[in-house]
mmCIF file of C-alpha atoms in Angstrom:
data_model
loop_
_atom_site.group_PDB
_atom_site.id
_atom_site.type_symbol
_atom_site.label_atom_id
_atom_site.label_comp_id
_atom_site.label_asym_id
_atom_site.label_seq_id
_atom_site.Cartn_x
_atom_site.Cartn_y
_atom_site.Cartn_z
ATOM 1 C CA UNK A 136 -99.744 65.961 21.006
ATOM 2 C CA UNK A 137 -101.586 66.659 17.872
ATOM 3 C CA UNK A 138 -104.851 67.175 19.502
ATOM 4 C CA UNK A 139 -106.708 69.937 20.866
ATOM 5 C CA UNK A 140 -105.564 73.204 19.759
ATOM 6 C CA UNK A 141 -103.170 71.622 16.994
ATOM 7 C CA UNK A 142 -102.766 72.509 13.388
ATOM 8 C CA UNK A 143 -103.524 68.987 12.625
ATOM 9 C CA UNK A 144 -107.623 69.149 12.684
ATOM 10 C CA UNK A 145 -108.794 66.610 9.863
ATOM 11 C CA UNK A 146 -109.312 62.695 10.722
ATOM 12 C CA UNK A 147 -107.850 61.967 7.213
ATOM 13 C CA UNK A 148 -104.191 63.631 8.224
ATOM 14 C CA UNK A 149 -101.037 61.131 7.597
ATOM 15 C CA UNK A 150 -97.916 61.548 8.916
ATOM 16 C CA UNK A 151 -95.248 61.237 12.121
ATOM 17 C CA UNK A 152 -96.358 62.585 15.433
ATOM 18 C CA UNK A 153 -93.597 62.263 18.226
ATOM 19 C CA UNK A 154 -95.435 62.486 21.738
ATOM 20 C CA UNK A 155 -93.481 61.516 24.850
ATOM 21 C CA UNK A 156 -96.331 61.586 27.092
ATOM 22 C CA UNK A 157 -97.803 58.377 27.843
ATOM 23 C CA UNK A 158 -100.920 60.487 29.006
ATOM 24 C CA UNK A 159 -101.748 61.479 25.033
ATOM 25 C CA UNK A 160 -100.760 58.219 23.237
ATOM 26 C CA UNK A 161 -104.586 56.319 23.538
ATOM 27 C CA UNK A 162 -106.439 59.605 22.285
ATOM 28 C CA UNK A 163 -103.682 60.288 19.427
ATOM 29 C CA UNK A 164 -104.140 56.631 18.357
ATOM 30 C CA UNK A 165 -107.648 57.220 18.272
ATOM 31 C CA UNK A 166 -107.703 60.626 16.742
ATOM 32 C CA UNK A 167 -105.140 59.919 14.327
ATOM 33 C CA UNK A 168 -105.215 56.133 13.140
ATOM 34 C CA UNK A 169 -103.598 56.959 9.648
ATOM 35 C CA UNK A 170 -100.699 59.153 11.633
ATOM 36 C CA UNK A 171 -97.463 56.969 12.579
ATOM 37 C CA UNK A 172 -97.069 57.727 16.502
ATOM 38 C CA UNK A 173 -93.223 58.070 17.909
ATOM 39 C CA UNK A 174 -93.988 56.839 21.653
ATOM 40 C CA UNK A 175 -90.330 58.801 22.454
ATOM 41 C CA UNK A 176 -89.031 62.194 23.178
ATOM 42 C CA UNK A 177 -87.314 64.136 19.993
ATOM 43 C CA UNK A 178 -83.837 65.547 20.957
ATOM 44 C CA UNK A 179 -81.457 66.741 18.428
ATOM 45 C CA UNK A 180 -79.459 63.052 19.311
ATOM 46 C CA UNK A 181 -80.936 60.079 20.925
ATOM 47 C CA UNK A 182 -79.921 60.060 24.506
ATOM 48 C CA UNK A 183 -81.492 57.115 26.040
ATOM 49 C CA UNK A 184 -84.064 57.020 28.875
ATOM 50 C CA UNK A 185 -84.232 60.143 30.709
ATOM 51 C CA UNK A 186 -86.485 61.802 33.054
ATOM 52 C CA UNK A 187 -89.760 62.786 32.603
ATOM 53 C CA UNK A 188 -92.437 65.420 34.448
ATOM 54 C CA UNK A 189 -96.165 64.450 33.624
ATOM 55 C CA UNK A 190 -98.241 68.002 35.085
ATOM 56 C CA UNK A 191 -101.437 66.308 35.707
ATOM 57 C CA UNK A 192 -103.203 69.495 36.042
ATOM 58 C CA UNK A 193 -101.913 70.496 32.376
ATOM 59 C CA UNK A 194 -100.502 67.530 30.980
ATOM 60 C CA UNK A 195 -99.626 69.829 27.207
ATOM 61 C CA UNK A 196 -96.693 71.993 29.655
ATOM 62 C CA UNK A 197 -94.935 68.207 30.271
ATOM 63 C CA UNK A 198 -91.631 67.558 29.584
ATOM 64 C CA UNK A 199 -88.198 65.960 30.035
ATOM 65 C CA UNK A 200 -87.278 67.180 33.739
ATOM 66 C CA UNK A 201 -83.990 68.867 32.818
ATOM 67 C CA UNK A 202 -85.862 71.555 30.780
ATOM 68 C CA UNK A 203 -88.329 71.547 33.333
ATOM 69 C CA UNK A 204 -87.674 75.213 34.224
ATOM 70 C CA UNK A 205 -87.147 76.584 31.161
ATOM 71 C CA UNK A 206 -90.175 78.686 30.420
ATOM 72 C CA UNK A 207 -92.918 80.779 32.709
ATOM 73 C CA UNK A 208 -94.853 77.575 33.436
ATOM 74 C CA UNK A 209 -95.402 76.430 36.458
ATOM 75 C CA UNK A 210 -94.475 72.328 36.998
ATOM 76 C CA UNK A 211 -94.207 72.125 40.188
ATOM 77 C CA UNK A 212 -96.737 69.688 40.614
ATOM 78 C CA UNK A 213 -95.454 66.462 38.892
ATOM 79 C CA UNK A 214 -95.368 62.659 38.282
ATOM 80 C CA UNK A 215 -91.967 61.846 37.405
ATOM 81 C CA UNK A 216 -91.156 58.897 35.120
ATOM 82 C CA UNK A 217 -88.723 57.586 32.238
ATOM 83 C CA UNK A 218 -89.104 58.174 28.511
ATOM 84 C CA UNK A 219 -87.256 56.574 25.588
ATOM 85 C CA UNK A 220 -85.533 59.793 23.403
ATOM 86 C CA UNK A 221 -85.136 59.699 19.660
ATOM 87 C CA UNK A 222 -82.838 61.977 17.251
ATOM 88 C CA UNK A 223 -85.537 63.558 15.327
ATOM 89 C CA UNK A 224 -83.195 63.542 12.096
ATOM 90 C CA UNK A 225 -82.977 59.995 12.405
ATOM 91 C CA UNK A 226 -86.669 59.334 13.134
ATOM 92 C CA UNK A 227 -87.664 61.378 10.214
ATOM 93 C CA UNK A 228 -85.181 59.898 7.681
ATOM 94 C CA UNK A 229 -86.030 56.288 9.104
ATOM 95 C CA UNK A 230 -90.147 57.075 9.072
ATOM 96 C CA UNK A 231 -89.450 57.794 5.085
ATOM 97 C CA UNK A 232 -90.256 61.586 5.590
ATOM 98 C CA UNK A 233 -89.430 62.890 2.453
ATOM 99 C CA UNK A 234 -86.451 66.320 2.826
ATOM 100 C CA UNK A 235 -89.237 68.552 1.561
ATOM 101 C CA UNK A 236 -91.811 67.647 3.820
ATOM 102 C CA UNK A 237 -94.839 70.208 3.556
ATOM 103 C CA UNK A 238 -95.360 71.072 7.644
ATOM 104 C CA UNK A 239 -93.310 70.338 10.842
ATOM 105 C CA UNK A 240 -94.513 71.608 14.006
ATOM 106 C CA UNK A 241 -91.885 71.619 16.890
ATOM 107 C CA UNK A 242 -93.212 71.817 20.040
ATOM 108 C CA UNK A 243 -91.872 69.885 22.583
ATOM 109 C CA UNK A 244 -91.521 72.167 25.843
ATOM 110 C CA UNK A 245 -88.133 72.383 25.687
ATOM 111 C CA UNK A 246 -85.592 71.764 23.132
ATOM 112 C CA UNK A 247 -87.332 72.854 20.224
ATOM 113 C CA UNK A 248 -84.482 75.189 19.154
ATOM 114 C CA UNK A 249 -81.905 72.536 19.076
ATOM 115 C CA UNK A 250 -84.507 69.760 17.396
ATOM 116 C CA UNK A 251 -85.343 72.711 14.328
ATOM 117 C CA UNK A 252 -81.525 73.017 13.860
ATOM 118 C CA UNK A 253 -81.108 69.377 13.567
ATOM 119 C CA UNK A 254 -84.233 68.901 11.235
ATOM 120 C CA UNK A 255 -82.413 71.500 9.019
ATOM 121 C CA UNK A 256 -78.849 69.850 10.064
ATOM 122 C CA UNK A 257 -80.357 66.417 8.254
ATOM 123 C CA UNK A 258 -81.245 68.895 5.349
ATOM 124 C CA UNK A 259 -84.950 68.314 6.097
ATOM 125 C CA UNK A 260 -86.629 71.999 4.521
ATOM 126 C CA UNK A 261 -89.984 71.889 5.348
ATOM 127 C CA UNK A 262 -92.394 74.095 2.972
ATOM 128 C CA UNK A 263 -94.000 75.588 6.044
ATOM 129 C CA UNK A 264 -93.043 75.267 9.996
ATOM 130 C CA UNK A 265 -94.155 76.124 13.556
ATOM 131 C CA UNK A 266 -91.717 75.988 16.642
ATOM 132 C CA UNK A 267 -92.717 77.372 19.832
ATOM 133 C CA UNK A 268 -90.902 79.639 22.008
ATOM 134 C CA UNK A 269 -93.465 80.594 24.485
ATOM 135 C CA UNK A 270 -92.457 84.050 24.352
ATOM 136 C CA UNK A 271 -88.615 83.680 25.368
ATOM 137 C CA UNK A 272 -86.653 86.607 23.555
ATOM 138 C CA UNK A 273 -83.426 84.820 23.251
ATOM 139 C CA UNK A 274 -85.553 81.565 21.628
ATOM 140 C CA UNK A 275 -87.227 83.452 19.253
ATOM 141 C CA UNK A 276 -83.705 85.759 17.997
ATOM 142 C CA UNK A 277 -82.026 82.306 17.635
ATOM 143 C CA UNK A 278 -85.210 80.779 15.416
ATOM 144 C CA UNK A 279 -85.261 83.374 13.730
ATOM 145 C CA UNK A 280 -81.131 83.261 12.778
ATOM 146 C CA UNK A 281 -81.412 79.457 12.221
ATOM 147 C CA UNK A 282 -84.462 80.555 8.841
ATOM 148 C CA UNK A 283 -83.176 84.002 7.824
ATOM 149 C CA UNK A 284 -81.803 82.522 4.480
ATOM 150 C CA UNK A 285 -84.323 80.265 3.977
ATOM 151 C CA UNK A 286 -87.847 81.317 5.208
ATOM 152 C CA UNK A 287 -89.924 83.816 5.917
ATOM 153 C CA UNK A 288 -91.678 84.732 9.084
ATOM 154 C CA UNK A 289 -95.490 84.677 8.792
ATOM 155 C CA UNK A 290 -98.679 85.342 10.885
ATOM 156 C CA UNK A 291 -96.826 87.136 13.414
ATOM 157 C CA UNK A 292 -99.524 88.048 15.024
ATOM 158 C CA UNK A 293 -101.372 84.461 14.740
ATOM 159 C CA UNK A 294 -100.106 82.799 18.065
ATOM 160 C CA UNK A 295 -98.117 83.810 21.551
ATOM 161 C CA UNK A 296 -96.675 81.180 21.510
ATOM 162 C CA UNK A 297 -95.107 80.480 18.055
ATOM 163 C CA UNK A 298 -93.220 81.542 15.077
ATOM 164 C CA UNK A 299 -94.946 80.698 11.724
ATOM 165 C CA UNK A 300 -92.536 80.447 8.885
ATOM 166 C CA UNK A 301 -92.772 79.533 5.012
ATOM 167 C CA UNK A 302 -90.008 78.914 2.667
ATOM 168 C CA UNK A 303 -88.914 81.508 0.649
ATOM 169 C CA UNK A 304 -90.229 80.501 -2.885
ATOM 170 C CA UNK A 305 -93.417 79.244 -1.331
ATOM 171 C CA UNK A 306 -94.233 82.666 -0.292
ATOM 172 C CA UNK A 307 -92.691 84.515 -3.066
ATOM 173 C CA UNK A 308 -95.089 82.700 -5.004
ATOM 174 C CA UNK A 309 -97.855 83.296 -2.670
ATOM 175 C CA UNK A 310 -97.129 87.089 -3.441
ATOM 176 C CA UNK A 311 -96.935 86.560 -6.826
ATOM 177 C CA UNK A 312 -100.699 84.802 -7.281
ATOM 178 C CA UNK A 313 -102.509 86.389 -4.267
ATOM 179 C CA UNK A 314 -106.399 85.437 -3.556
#
């Protein structure tokens, strides 16, 4: 959502935030007036209106019904509703993101394998990334497969919950001037 425990802290941050959740979209507005605010769900290809589980005891873990039960969290309890989906490749090319964008974060309890392989499908190569995997083996293998030639893992230790990467002649750099 951009808020809360997210990497985007500052008032004075710019650029696309793609939130499903009808439950974040006044505080992100607020939080974030210079930020451009996708009211849709990112999926690798725009697939209409589909369903949608609001948890309204921890409204972060919602997400499109049919990945649902992909993870360890518990959604049982839900509020089920429609969302609009976008193709993130064509939301970033048509927001004027430019290829080497300097940070994407995927997180989107779900998909967020399939969206990172059609960010770098669209040729998008982000300086540095995030993309969740809440700790599911086969996720994190195939994230890791998808940036082997073109990033490094980073801050392994830094989160649970996701892998850090920077591209390759970022950090090469970084090693090369440290401090």
């Amino acid at each position: 959502s951009g808020l809360g425990e997210s990497v985007v802290l500052y008032s004075g941050w710019r650029g696309l935030l793609v939130e499903a959740s009808p439950y974040f979209w006044p505080a992100i507005e607020e939080a974030r007036p210079l930020a451009l605010l996708a009211k849709a769900a990112a999926m690798p290809q725009a697939a209409g209106l589909r369903s949608f589980r609001h948890i309204p005891s921890f409204p972060e873990i919602s997400s499109l019904t049919e990945f649902a039960s992909g993870d360890h969290h518990d959604r049982s309890v839900f509020v089920e509703h429609q969302v609009q989906t976008v193709a993130v490749g064509e939301l970033l090319k048509d927001s004027g993101i430019r290829k080497d964008v300097d940070y994407i974060s995927i997180d989107v309890e779900g998909p967020d394998v399939e969206i990172l392989e059609a960010v770098l499908v669209a040729g998008y190569r982000p300086q540095v990334l995030t993309i969740e995997h809440n700790r599911v083996e086969e996720r994190i293998e195939k994230i890791k497969s998808l940036l082997r030639d073109d990033y490094e893992v980073v801050l392994s230790s830094a989160s649970n919950w996701d892998l850090w990467a920077v591209e390759k002649s970022l950090a090469a750099e970084r090693r090369r001037f440290p401090g």
